[in-house]
Short mmCIF file of C-alpha atoms in Angstrom, two decimals:
data_model
loop_
_atom_site.label_atom_id
_atom_site.label_comp_id
_atom_site.label_asym_id
_atom_site.label_seq_id
_atom_site.Cartn_x
_atom_site.Cartn_y
_atom_site.Cartn_z
CA UNK A 1 -7.11 -18.90 -21.54
CA UNK A 2 -3.38 -18.23 -21.28
CA UNK A 3 -2.28 -20.83 -18.74
CA UNK A 4 0.38 -18.48 -17.35
CA UNK A 5 -1.92 -15.47 -16.94
CA UNK A 6 -2.65 -14.76 -13.28
CA UNK A 7 -5.85 -12.77 -12.70
CA UNK A 8 -5.82 -10.18 -9.90
CA UNK A 9 -8.98 -9.98 -7.79
CA UNK A 10 -8.90 -6.92 -5.52
CA UNK A 11 -11.04 -6.93 -2.38
CA UNK A 12 -9.79 -3.67 -0.82
CA UNK A 13 -13.31 -2.24 -1.00
CA UNK A 14 -14.91 -5.28 0.62
CA UNK A 15 -12.58 -7.30 2.85
CA UNK A 16 -10.17 -4.39 3.33
CA UNK A 17 -12.94 -1.98 4.27
CA UNK A 18 -14.12 -4.31 7.05
CA UNK A 19 -11.20 -3.14 9.20
CA UNK A 20 -12.53 -1.07 12.13
CA UNK A 21 -12.14 2.64 11.43
CA UNK A 22 -11.40 2.17 7.73
CA UNK A 23 -14.91 2.62 6.31
CA UNK A 24 -15.22 4.71 3.16
CA UNK A 25 -18.03 6.78 1.71
CA UNK A 26 -19.47 5.86 -1.67
CA UNK A 27 -17.61 8.76 -3.30
CA UNK A 28 -14.32 7.61 -1.76
CA UNK A 29 -14.95 4.05 -2.92
CA UNK A 30 -15.49 5.27 -6.47
CA UNK A 31 -12.18 7.16 -6.37
CA UNK A 32 -10.35 4.01 -5.22
CA UNK A 33 -12.22 1.83 -7.75
CA UNK A 34 -11.14 4.07 -10.63
CA UNK A 35 -7.54 3.89 -9.46
CA UNK A 36 -7.79 0.10 -9.23
CA UNK A 37 -9.06 0.10 -12.80
CA UNK A 38 -6.07 2.21 -13.88
CA UNK A 39 -3.77 -0.15 -11.95
CA UNK A 40 -5.05 -2.99 -14.12
CA UNK A 41 -6.85 -5.30 -11.69
CA UNK A 42 -9.10 -7.86 -13.36
CA UNK A 43 -11.84 -8.02 -10.71
CA UNK A 44 -13.01 -5.48 -8.13
CA UNK A 45 -15.00 -6.91 -5.24
CA UNK A 46 -17.08 -3.79 -4.64
CA UNK A 47 -18.96 -4.80 -1.50
CA UNK A 48 -21.45 -7.00 0.33
CA UNK A 49 -24.77 -5.50 -0.88
CA UNK A 50 -27.15 -6.99 1.68
CA UNK A 51 -25.01 -5.88 4.64
CA UNK A 52 -26.20 -2.26 4.54
CA UNK A 53 -27.94 0.26 2.26
CA UNK A 54 -24.65 2.12 1.96
CA UNK A 55 -22.80 -0.97 0.76
CA UNK A 56 -25.60 -1.74 -1.71
CA UNK A 57 -25.44 1.79 -3.13
CA UNK A 58 -21.65 1.68 -3.36
CA UNK A 59 -21.81 -1.45 -5.53
CA UNK A 60 -24.40 0.27 -7.74
CA UNK A 61 -22.31 3.42 -8.20
CA UNK A 62 -19.01 1.59 -8.72
CA UNK A 63 -20.76 -0.51 -11.39
CA UNK A 64 -21.64 2.72 -13.20
CA UNK A 65 -18.23 4.36 -12.77
CA UNK A 66 -15.92 1.49 -13.73
CA UNK A 67 -16.08 -0.38 -17.04
CA UNK A 68 -12.99 -2.53 -17.59
CA UNK A 69 -12.73 -4.82 -14.53
CA UNK A 70 -15.36 -7.36 -13.54
CA UNK A 71 -17.46 -5.95 -10.69
CA UNK A 72 -18.09 -8.57 -8.02
CA UNK A 73 -20.57 -8.60 -5.14
CA UNK A 74 -20.31 -10.91 -2.12
CA UNK A 75 -23.17 -13.01 -0.75
CA UNK A 76 -23.82 -15.82 1.64
CA UNK A 77 -25.48 -19.00 0.38
CA UNK A 78 -29.06 -17.78 0.56
CA UNK A 79 -31.54 -16.30 -1.90
CA UNK A 80 -31.97 -12.94 -0.13
CA UNK A 81 -28.24 -12.20 -0.32
CA UNK A 82 -28.07 -13.26 -3.95
CA UNK A 83 -31.14 -11.19 -4.90
CA UNK A 84 -29.51 -8.12 -3.34
CA UNK A 85 -26.23 -8.73 -5.18
CA UNK A 86 -27.99 -9.18 -8.51
CA UNK A 87 -29.91 -5.93 -8.02
CA UNK A 88 -26.78 -4.00 -7.01
CA UNK A 89 -24.92 -5.26 -10.09
CA UNK A 90 -27.67 -4.14 -12.46
CA UNK A 91 -25.50 -1.48 -14.16
CA UNK A 92 -22.22 -3.42 -14.25
CA UNK A 93 -20.80 -4.00 -17.72
CA UNK A 94 -19.14 -7.22 -16.50
CA UNK A 95 -20.64 -8.69 -13.35
CA UNK A 96 -19.92 -11.55 -10.96
CA UNK A 97 -21.73 -12.92 -7.91
CA UNK A 98 -19.40 -14.32 -5.24
CA UNK A 99 -21.32 -16.79 -3.09
CA UNK A 100 -20.28 -19.56 -0.77
CA UNK A 101 -20.41 -21.38 2.52
CA UNK A 102 -18.11 -23.00 5.10
CA UNK A 103 -16.21 -26.13 4.07
CA UNK A 104 -14.34 -27.13 7.23
CA UNK A 105 -15.82 -29.44 9.83
CA UNK A 106 -15.17 -26.65 12.34
CA UNK A 107 -17.54 -24.31 10.48
CA UNK A 108 -20.05 -27.00 9.59
CA UNK A 109 -20.44 -28.01 13.23
CA UNK A 110 -19.92 -24.82 15.21
CA UNK A 111 -21.02 -22.10 12.77
CA UNK A 112 -23.87 -23.80 10.89
CA UNK A 113 -24.78 -26.62 13.30
CA UNK A 114 -25.24 -28.77 10.22
CA UNK A 115 -23.85 -31.77 8.34
CA UNK A 116 -21.54 -32.18 5.40
CA UNK A 117 -24.41 -33.39 3.24
CA UNK A 118 -26.63 -30.42 4.04
CA UNK A 119 -23.84 -27.89 3.48
CA UNK A 120 -23.01 -29.49 0.13
CA UNK A 121 -26.64 -29.18 -0.93
CA UNK A 122 -26.78 -25.52 0.11
CA UNK A 123 -23.58 -24.78 -1.81
CA UNK A 124 -24.94 -26.27 -5.03
CA UNK A 125 -28.28 -24.47 -4.70
CA UNK A 126 -26.56 -21.12 -4.11
CA UNK A 127 -24.53 -21.47 -7.29
CA UNK A 128 -27.52 -22.57 -9.34
CA UNK A 129 -29.60 -19.67 -8.05
CA UNK A 130 -26.79 -17.19 -8.78
CA UNK A 131 -26.57 -18.45 -12.36
CA UNK A 132 -30.13 -17.24 -12.90
CA UNK A 133 -28.78 -13.69 -12.77
CA UNK A 134 -25.20 -13.81 -14.07
CA UNK A 135 -23.00 -16.04 -16.19
CA UNK A 136 -19.97 -15.51 -13.98
CA UNK A 137 -20.32 -17.08 -10.51
CA UNK A 138 -17.49 -17.46 -8.04
CA UNK A 139 -17.91 -19.92 -5.18
CA UNK A 140 -15.95 -19.62 -1.95
CA UNK A 141 -15.41 -22.64 0.29
CA UNK A 142 -14.89 -20.75 3.54
CA UNK A 143 -12.13 -22.04 5.85
CA UNK A 144 -10.89 -24.34 3.09
CA UNK A 145 -7.45 -24.10 4.67
CA UNK A 146 -8.67 -26.34 7.54
CA UNK A 147 -11.11 -28.42 5.47
CA UNK A 148 -10.74 -32.13 4.76
CA UNK A 149 -9.28 -32.37 1.26
CA UNK A 150 -11.53 -35.21 0.08
CA UNK A 151 -14.70 -33.39 1.17
CA UNK A 152 -13.40 -30.12 -0.25
CA UNK A 153 -12.79 -31.80 -3.61
CA UNK A 154 -16.33 -33.21 -3.54
CA UNK A 155 -17.73 -29.74 -2.86
CA UNK A 156 -15.68 -28.05 -5.58
CA UNK A 157 -16.63 -30.67 -8.17
CA UNK A 158 -20.33 -30.24 -7.29
CA UNK A 159 -20.36 -26.43 -7.51
CA UNK A 160 -18.49 -26.45 -10.83
CA UNK A 161 -21.09 -28.88 -12.17
CA UNK A 162 -23.76 -26.46 -10.90
CA UNK A 163 -22.25 -23.59 -12.90
CA UNK A 164 -19.41 -22.00 -10.88
CA UNK A 165 -16.83 -20.40 -13.16
CA UNK A 166 -14.34 -19.59 -10.40
CA UNK A 167 -13.72 -21.60 -7.23
CA UNK A 168 -12.17 -19.77 -4.29
CA UNK A 169 -10.12 -21.82 -1.81
CA UNK A 170 -9.70 -19.44 1.14
CA UNK A 171 -7.26 -19.92 3.97
CA UNK A 172 -9.76 -17.85 5.95
CA UNK A 173 -7.87 -17.95 9.24
CA UNK A 174 -4.32 -17.82 7.90
CA UNK A 175 -3.67 -21.31 9.27
CA UNK A 176 -1.80 -23.10 6.48
CA UNK A 177 1.90 -23.36 5.86
CA UNK A 178 2.88 -22.71 2.22
CA UNK A 179 3.69 -26.39 1.61
CA UNK A 180 0.30 -27.44 3.03
CA UNK A 181 -1.64 -24.86 1.09
CA UNK A 182 0.17 -25.59 -2.16
CA UNK A 183 -0.52 -29.31 -1.65
CA UNK A 184 -4.23 -28.55 -1.11
CA UNK A 185 -4.45 -26.73 -4.44
CA UNK A 186 -2.58 -29.55 -6.17
CA UNK A 187 -4.94 -32.10 -4.61
CA UNK A 188 -7.89 -30.27 -6.15
CA UNK A 189 -6.14 -30.09 -9.51
CA UNK A 190 -5.58 -33.86 -9.38
CA UNK A 191 -8.88 -35.04 -7.86
CA UNK A 192 -11.63 -32.73 -9.18
CA UNK A 193 -12.64 -34.21 -12.52
CA UNK A 194 -14.10 -30.99 -13.94
CA UNK A 195 -11.48 -28.60 -12.54
CA UNK A 196 -10.61 -27.52 -16.09
CA UNK A 197 -14.05 -25.89 -16.32
CA UNK A 198 -13.23 -23.26 -13.66
CA UNK A 199 -10.42 -21.01 -12.46
CA UNK A 200 -8.98 -21.80 -9.02
CA UNK A 201 -8.71 -18.67 -6.87
CA UNK A 202 -6.67 -18.23 -3.69
CA UNK A 203 -7.70 -15.94 -0.83
CA UNK A 204 -5.20 -16.02 2.04
CA UNK A 205 -5.13 -14.23 5.37
CA UNK A 206 -2.02 -13.13 7.20
CA UNK A 207 -2.55 -14.33 10.78
CA UNK A 208 0.83 -16.11 10.78
CA UNK A 209 2.47 -13.73 8.30
CA UNK A 210 2.19 -16.27 5.47
CA UNK A 211 -0.54 -14.81 3.26
CA UNK A 212 1.74 -13.86 0.37
CA UNK A 213 3.79 -17.06 0.62
CA UNK A 214 0.62 -19.18 0.60
CA UNK A 215 -0.77 -17.26 -2.37
CA UNK A 216 2.39 -17.84 -4.40
CA UNK A 217 2.35 -21.52 -3.39
CA UNK A 218 -1.21 -21.68 -4.71
CA UNK A 219 -0.15 -20.17 -8.04
CA UNK A 220 2.73 -22.65 -8.34
CA UNK A 221 0.24 -25.50 -7.96
CA UNK A 222 -2.39 -24.37 -10.42
CA UNK A 223 -4.34 -21.38 -9.06
CA UNK A 224 -4.78 -18.62 -11.63
CA UNK A 225 -6.62 -15.97 -9.64
CA UNK A 226 -5.15 -14.24 -6.58
CA UNK A 227 -7.36 -12.32 -4.15
CA UNK A 228 -5.55 -9.37 -2.58
CA UNK A 229 -5.87 -5.93 -1.03
CA UNK A 230 -3.79 -2.78 -1.35
CA UNK A 231 -1.26 -2.66 1.52
CA UNK A 232 -2.53 -6.07 2.66
CA UNK A 233 -5.34 -4.52 4.72
CA UNK A 234 -8.19 -6.73 5.90
CA UNK A 235 -9.71 -8.68 8.75
CA UNK A 236 -7.47 -9.22 11.78
CA UNK A 237 -3.84 -9.33 10.52
CA UNK A 238 -4.92 -8.58 6.96
CA UNK A 239 -5.02 -10.18 3.53
CA UNK A 240 -2.52 -11.01 0.86
CA UNK A 241 -0.84 -7.80 -0.27
CA UNK A 242 -1.52 -7.01 -3.93
CA UNK A 243 1.75 -5.15 -4.38
CA UNK A 244 3.77 -8.03 -2.95
CA UNK A 245 2.25 -10.66 -5.26
CA UNK A 246 2.47 -8.41 -8.31
CA UNK A 247 6.14 -7.59 -7.72
CA UNK A 248 7.09 -11.17 -6.87
CA UNK A 249 5.72 -12.33 -10.22
CA UNK A 250 7.33 -9.40 -12.03
CA UNK A 251 10.71 -9.81 -10.34
CA UNK A 252 10.79 -13.56 -10.92
CA UNK A 253 9.83 -13.18 -14.56
CA UNK A 254 11.63 -16.41 -15.43
CA UNK A 255 8.68 -18.26 -13.86
CA UNK A 256 6.62 -17.13 -16.84
CA UNK A 257 3.59 -15.78 -14.95
CA UNK A 258 2.03 -12.51 -16.08
CA UNK A 259 -0.57 -10.11 -14.69
CA UNK A 260 -2.27 -7.03 -16.08
CA UNK A 261 -0.90 -4.81 -13.29
CA UNK A 262 0.77 -1.50 -14.20
CA UNK A 263 3.24 -1.57 -11.32
CA UNK A 264 4.23 2.09 -11.76
CA UNK A 265 0.88 3.04 -10.20
CA UNK A 266 1.38 0.95 -7.05
CA UNK A 267 3.04 3.49 -4.78
CA UNK A 268 0.57 6.31 -5.34
CA UNK A 269 -2.41 3.97 -4.90
CA UNK A 270 -0.87 2.60 -1.71
CA UNK A 271 -0.71 6.13 -0.31
CA UNK A 272 -4.22 6.95 -1.49
CA UNK A 273 -5.68 3.92 0.32
CA UNK A 274 -3.57 4.58 3.42
CA UNK A 275 -4.73 8.19 3.63
CA UNK A 276 -8.40 7.54 2.85
CA UNK A 277 -8.68 4.65 5.28
CA UNK A 278 -6.56 6.41 7.91
CA UNK A 279 -4.36 3.33 8.18
CA UNK A 280 -0.62 4.17 8.00
CA UNK A 281 1.71 1.79 6.20
CA UNK A 282 4.40 0.45 8.51
CA UNK A 283 7.82 1.86 7.48
CA UNK A 284 9.36 -1.59 6.88
CA UNK A 285 6.41 -2.89 4.82
CA UNK A 286 7.62 -4.74 1.74
CA UNK A 287 7.38 -2.81 -1.56
CA UNK A 288 5.53 0.31 -0.32
CA UNK A 289 6.91 1.01 3.17
CA UNK A 290 8.85 4.24 3.65
CA UNK A 291 12.04 2.25 4.31
CA UNK A 292 11.59 -0.30 1.50
CA UNK A 293 14.13 1.57 -0.63
CA UNK A 294 16.02 3.36 2.15
CA UNK A 295 19.62 2.52 3.06
CA UNK A 296 21.41 3.56 6.24
CA UNK A 297 24.22 1.00 6.55
CA UNK A 298 27.49 2.39 5.19
CA UNK A 299 28.30 -0.86 3.38
CA UNK A 300 24.87 -0.94 1.75
CA UNK A 301 24.98 2.74 0.83
CA UNK A 302 28.37 2.36 -0.81
CA UNK A 303 27.17 -0.67 -2.75
CA UNK A 304 23.94 0.98 -3.92
CA UNK A 305 25.70 4.17 -5.01
CA UNK A 306 28.17 2.13 -7.04
CA UNK A 307 25.52 -0.13 -8.60
CA UNK A 308 21.89 -0.12 -7.46
CA UNK A 309 21.38 -3.85 -7.89
CA UNK A 310 24.07 -4.62 -5.31
CA UNK A 311 21.39 -4.16 -2.64
CA UNK A 312 18.11 -3.63 -4.50
CA UNK A 313 16.35 -6.43 -6.37
CA UNK A 314 13.57 -4.00 -7.31
CA UNK A 315 13.92 -0.74 -9.19
CA UNK A 316 12.02 1.93 -7.20
CA UNK A 317 10.81 3.40 -10.48
CA UNK A 318 8.93 0.14 -11.16
CA UNK A 319 6.45 1.00 -8.39
CA UNK A 320 6.27 4.72 -9.14
CA UNK A 321 9.09 6.06 -6.95
CA UNK A 322 11.68 8.32 -8.52
CA UNK A 323 14.65 7.04 -6.52
CA UNK A 324 15.81 5.25 -3.41
CA UNK A 325 16.80 7.03 -0.18
CA UNK A 326 20.29 7.19 1.25
CA UNK A 327 19.68 7.90 4.95
CA UNK A 328 22.56 9.41 6.89
CA UNK A 329 23.22 7.86 10.30
CA UNK A 330 26.25 6.99 12.40
CA UNK A 331 26.56 3.84 10.28
CA UNK A 332 26.92 5.76 7.01
CA UNK A 333 30.24 5.88 5.20
CA UNK A 334 32.13 8.53 3.25
CA UNK A 335 30.46 7.60 -0.03
CA UNK A 336 27.00 8.38 1.33
CA UNK A 337 28.19 11.64 2.89
CA UNK A 338 29.75 12.71 -0.42
CA UNK A 339 26.50 11.84 -2.21
CA UNK A 340 24.46 14.17 -0.01
CA UNK A 341 26.99 16.99 -0.03
CA UNK A 342 27.06 16.92 -3.82
CA UNK A 343 23.25 16.90 -3.89
CA UNK A 344 23.25 20.01 -1.70
CA UNK A 345 25.60 21.77 -4.10
CA UNK A 346 28.96 21.54 -2.34
CA UNK A 347 32.07 21.24 -4.49
CA UNK A 348 33.94 18.27 -3.08
CA UNK A 349 37.29 19.32 -4.51
CA UNK A 350 37.15 22.29 -2.12
CA UNK A 351 36.40 20.14 0.92
CA UNK A 352 38.64 18.09 3.20
CA UNK A 353 36.31 15.07 3.25
CA UNK A 354 38.24 13.27 6.01
CA UNK A 355 37.81 16.24 8.34
CA UNK A 356 34.13 16.63 7.43
CA UNK A 357 33.50 12.90 7.88
CA UNK A 358 35.14 12.94 11.33
CA UNK A 359 32.88 15.82 12.41
CA UNK A 360 29.90 14.10 10.77
CA UNK A 361 30.43 10.99 12.92
CA UNK A 362 30.55 13.08 16.08
CA UNK A 363 27.22 14.68 15.12
CA UNK A 364 25.66 11.38 14.04
CA UNK A 365 26.46 9.77 17.39
CA UNK A 366 24.13 12.25 19.08
CA UNK A 367 21.26 11.96 16.56
CA UNK A 368 19.24 9.09 15.16
CA UNK A 369 19.29 10.55 11.67
CA UNK A 370 21.15 13.40 9.95
CA UNK A 371 19.03 15.86 7.95
CA UNK A 372 20.00 18.41 5.32
CA UNK A 373 19.75 21.06 8.02
CA UNK A 374 22.29 19.14 10.10
CA UNK A 375 24.64 18.97 7.12
CA UNK A 376 24.31 22.71 6.62
CA UNK A 377 25.22 23.19 10.28
CA UNK A 378 28.12 20.78 9.85
CA UNK A 379 29.39 22.77 6.87
CA UNK A 380 29.00 26.14 8.60
CA UNK A 381 25.30 26.72 7.92
CA UNK A 382 25.70 26.81 4.16
CA UNK A 383 28.67 29.16 4.05
CA UNK A 384 29.59 27.78 0.61
CA UNK A 385 28.12 30.43 -1.68
CA UNK A 386 27.45 27.77 -4.31
CA UNK A 387 24.77 26.36 -2.00
CA UNK A 388 23.72 29.46 -0.10
CA UNK A 389 22.34 31.09 -3.24
CA UNK A 390 19.98 28.15 -3.68
CA UNK A 391 18.83 27.59 -0.11
CA UNK A 392 15.37 28.33 1.24
CA UNK A 393 15.67 29.25 4.90
CA UNK A 394 13.12 30.03 7.61
CA UNK A 395 13.76 33.51 9.03
CA UNK A 396 10.52 34.02 10.96
CA UNK A 397 7.63 31.86 12.09
CA UNK A 398 4.68 33.32 13.97
CA UNK A 399 1.47 31.36 14.65
CA UNK A 400 -1.69 32.46 16.43
CA UNK A 401 -4.30 29.87 17.34
CA UNK A 402 -6.74 28.92 20.05
CA UNK A 403 -10.40 28.34 20.75
CA UNK A 404 -12.39 29.98 19.16
CA UNK A 405 -9.63 31.74 17.16
CA UNK A 406 -9.02 30.53 13.63
CA UNK A 407 -5.33 29.55 13.23
CA UNK A 408 -3.24 32.17 11.41
CA UNK A 409 0.42 31.94 10.48
CA UNK A 410 3.06 34.37 9.19
CA UNK A 411 6.25 32.99 7.67
CA UNK A 412 9.32 34.82 6.38
CA UNK A 413 11.68 32.88 4.11
CA UNK A 414 15.05 33.75 2.60
CA UNK A 415 15.06 32.50 -0.99
CA UNK A 416 18.13 33.04 -3.15
CA UNK A 417 19.24 35.66 -0.65
CA UNK A 418 15.95 37.57 -0.85
CA UNK A 419 13.54 37.71 2.07
CA UNK A 420 9.85 37.09 1.35
CA UNK A 421 6.93 37.03 3.75
CA UNK A 422 3.49 35.41 3.58
CA UNK A 423 0.46 34.96 5.84
CA UNK A 424 -2.49 32.60 5.68
CA UNK A 425 -5.21 30.93 7.71
CA UNK A 426 -5.81 27.20 8.00
CA UNK A 427 -7.75 24.48 9.76
CA UNK A 428 -4.89 24.09 12.23
CA UNK A 429 -1.53 25.72 13.01
CA UNK A 430 0.46 23.39 10.74
CA UNK A 431 -2.00 23.78 7.86
CA UNK A 432 -1.98 27.56 8.27
CA UNK A 433 1.83 27.61 8.21
CA UNK A 434 2.04 25.50 5.04
CA UNK A 435 -0.61 27.70 3.43
CA UNK A 436 1.51 30.75 4.31
CA UNK A 437 4.55 29.15 2.66
CA UNK A 438 2.43 28.46 -0.44
CA UNK A 439 1.66 32.18 -0.72
CA UNK A 440 5.41 32.73 -1.03
CA UNK A 441 6.43 29.75 -3.18
CA UNK A 442 3.38 29.86 -5.50
CA UNK A 443 4.01 26.48 -7.06
CA UNK A 444 1.93 23.31 -7.33
CA UNK A 445 3.15 21.25 -4.37
CA UNK A 446 1.00 18.57 -2.72
CA UNK A 447 1.54 17.23 0.78
CA UNK A 448 1.16 13.44 0.45
CA UNK A 449 2.42 12.22 3.82
CA UNK A 450 2.77 13.80 7.26
CA UNK A 451 3.81 11.95 10.40
CA UNK A 452 4.98 13.02 13.86
CA UNK A 453 7.14 10.88 16.10
CA UNK A 454 8.27 11.62 19.65
CA UNK A 455 11.92 10.68 19.99
CA UNK A 456 11.57 9.41 23.56
CA UNK A 457 8.24 10.52 25.01
CA UNK A 458 7.05 13.27 27.28
CA UNK A 459 5.56 16.73 26.73
CA UNK A 460 9.00 18.42 26.55
CA UNK A 461 10.51 15.85 24.20
CA UNK A 462 11.92 16.56 20.76
CA UNK A 463 9.48 15.60 18.01
CA UNK A 464 10.52 14.36 14.59
CA UNK A 465 8.29 15.25 11.64
CA UNK A 466 8.46 13.35 8.35
CA UNK A 467 6.83 14.84 5.26
CA UNK A 468 6.53 13.62 1.70
CA UNK A 469 5.53 16.16 -0.94
CA UNK A 470 4.76 15.75 -4.62
CA UNK A 471 5.99 18.19 -7.25
CA UNK A 472 5.59 17.58 -10.99
CA UNK A 473 4.94 13.90 -10.40
CA UNK A 474 8.03 13.35 -8.23
CA UNK A 475 8.15 12.65 -4.50
CA UNK A 476 10.48 14.41 -2.06
CA UNK A 477 10.99 13.77 1.65
CA UNK A 478 11.58 16.40 4.29
CA UNK A 479 12.55 16.01 7.94
CA UNK A 480 12.34 18.40 10.89
CA UNK A 481 13.12 18.26 14.61
CA UNK A 482 11.95 20.51 17.44
CA UNK A 483 10.25 20.51 20.83
CA UNK A 484 7.60 22.57 18.99
CA UNK A 485 5.59 20.43 16.56
CA UNK A 486 4.67 23.40 14.35
CA UNK A 487 8.31 24.47 14.13
CA UNK A 488 9.39 20.91 13.32
CA UNK A 489 6.69 20.72 10.64
CA UNK A 490 7.82 23.96 9.00
CA UNK A 491 11.44 22.84 8.85
CA UNK A 492 10.40 19.46 7.46
CA UNK A 493 8.40 21.17 4.72
CA UNK A 494 11.21 23.59 3.88
CA UNK A 495 13.64 20.68 3.90
CA UNK A 496 11.54 19.04 1.18
CA UNK A 497 11.34 22.35 -0.75
CA UNK A 498 15.12 22.63 -0.74
CA UNK A 499 15.33 19.21 -2.36
CA UNK A 500 12.92 20.37 -5.06
CA UNK A 501 14.40 23.77 -5.82
#
């Protein structure tokens, strides 16, 4: 085994799916599992087979659909759980049973009402029984983060002797500080005589916001498997974020650690999981948040436009994004304004930039964010013929909907100076409107992200709509504002189309 190879164990479909409201169908799980395979994860924890017939069947079907990663099934330390896992893994090309029991005195006393000696015996028996079915057995010492190190070492040594190939040291409640957790892993490395016979795995929760830091501390001290989820989803405050660990190890390549992760697939998979599980990614989330590569400060914008690495330690292309975002606000400088005017097609040598910038600041003081539409207004609604010939503009929007009426929309656009009209139905007024636009544009454009935000609150408030569309493998953002959500949505979509065409 390459001592610097870090194996990625993904538990999005098991621990991540335990989040209330995030349950997936078997078909959806297979879609995610195939994307995890393409991402390059080493192990997919596909489910907890005995927990429900649906979970059992999902493990079966994922085992059939995915061939490269190890397929892992979770159990408790009892024969019924292990029998169910073994049966569910029947079709897996590479299979692993993940069994375990509590290791902290807190769990031993209050969860199991037992003794250290009895728990140790149950742990060993669970591993031995699992080895009857598979050669690859992972043992988890639940709540290891709060367990006594000497007892934990005794338990780990015993389960390795019983046949465990991987030993998982979970900080189940997200309790540890990185220094404490790293020291715990080092203690096991130094005090478990047969530790070289197994891989140490780290499974950290984010209750104190330290899951990723604890995971990296574990790697520094000898762990070679990291247990993660896409977007860090999971019980309570979540799990270690796969994308964060993968990009930390990639960015700090001088450390010498490697994974099998194809980082260029991270962003799309993040959005897939977010959409399927109906769990939006917070805008300031590291790596995959909407603002992770967005710059609004004038100083930062100027620095990034001059040389990206002035303010970006990651290349957005490394996670599958085409570029960063220069967001125009009252804090933006001339360099950022010039960048967007050039992108819109304006010839800067024909513009008095000082005058435009002065008017821009007056506009920006009254808005949280300046859109392309605002810039067109600033410049006289696209009076520059060099831009006007390219612009797509909304001339007419008419929507009919109600109960039991099926939503219908008619849209008229001006494209390259020519007016075109389209009508379509949809499952809602926004969907009908976008469908109507598609009848006009007739190009392969996918709507990947759609969010609505009230600027202040109240039924008469202005709503802000953010959209992200995909065209030929590239992502484009559009923004729209209106007291009418449908109108705001249309302008956000057309804003994105203008950036494409």
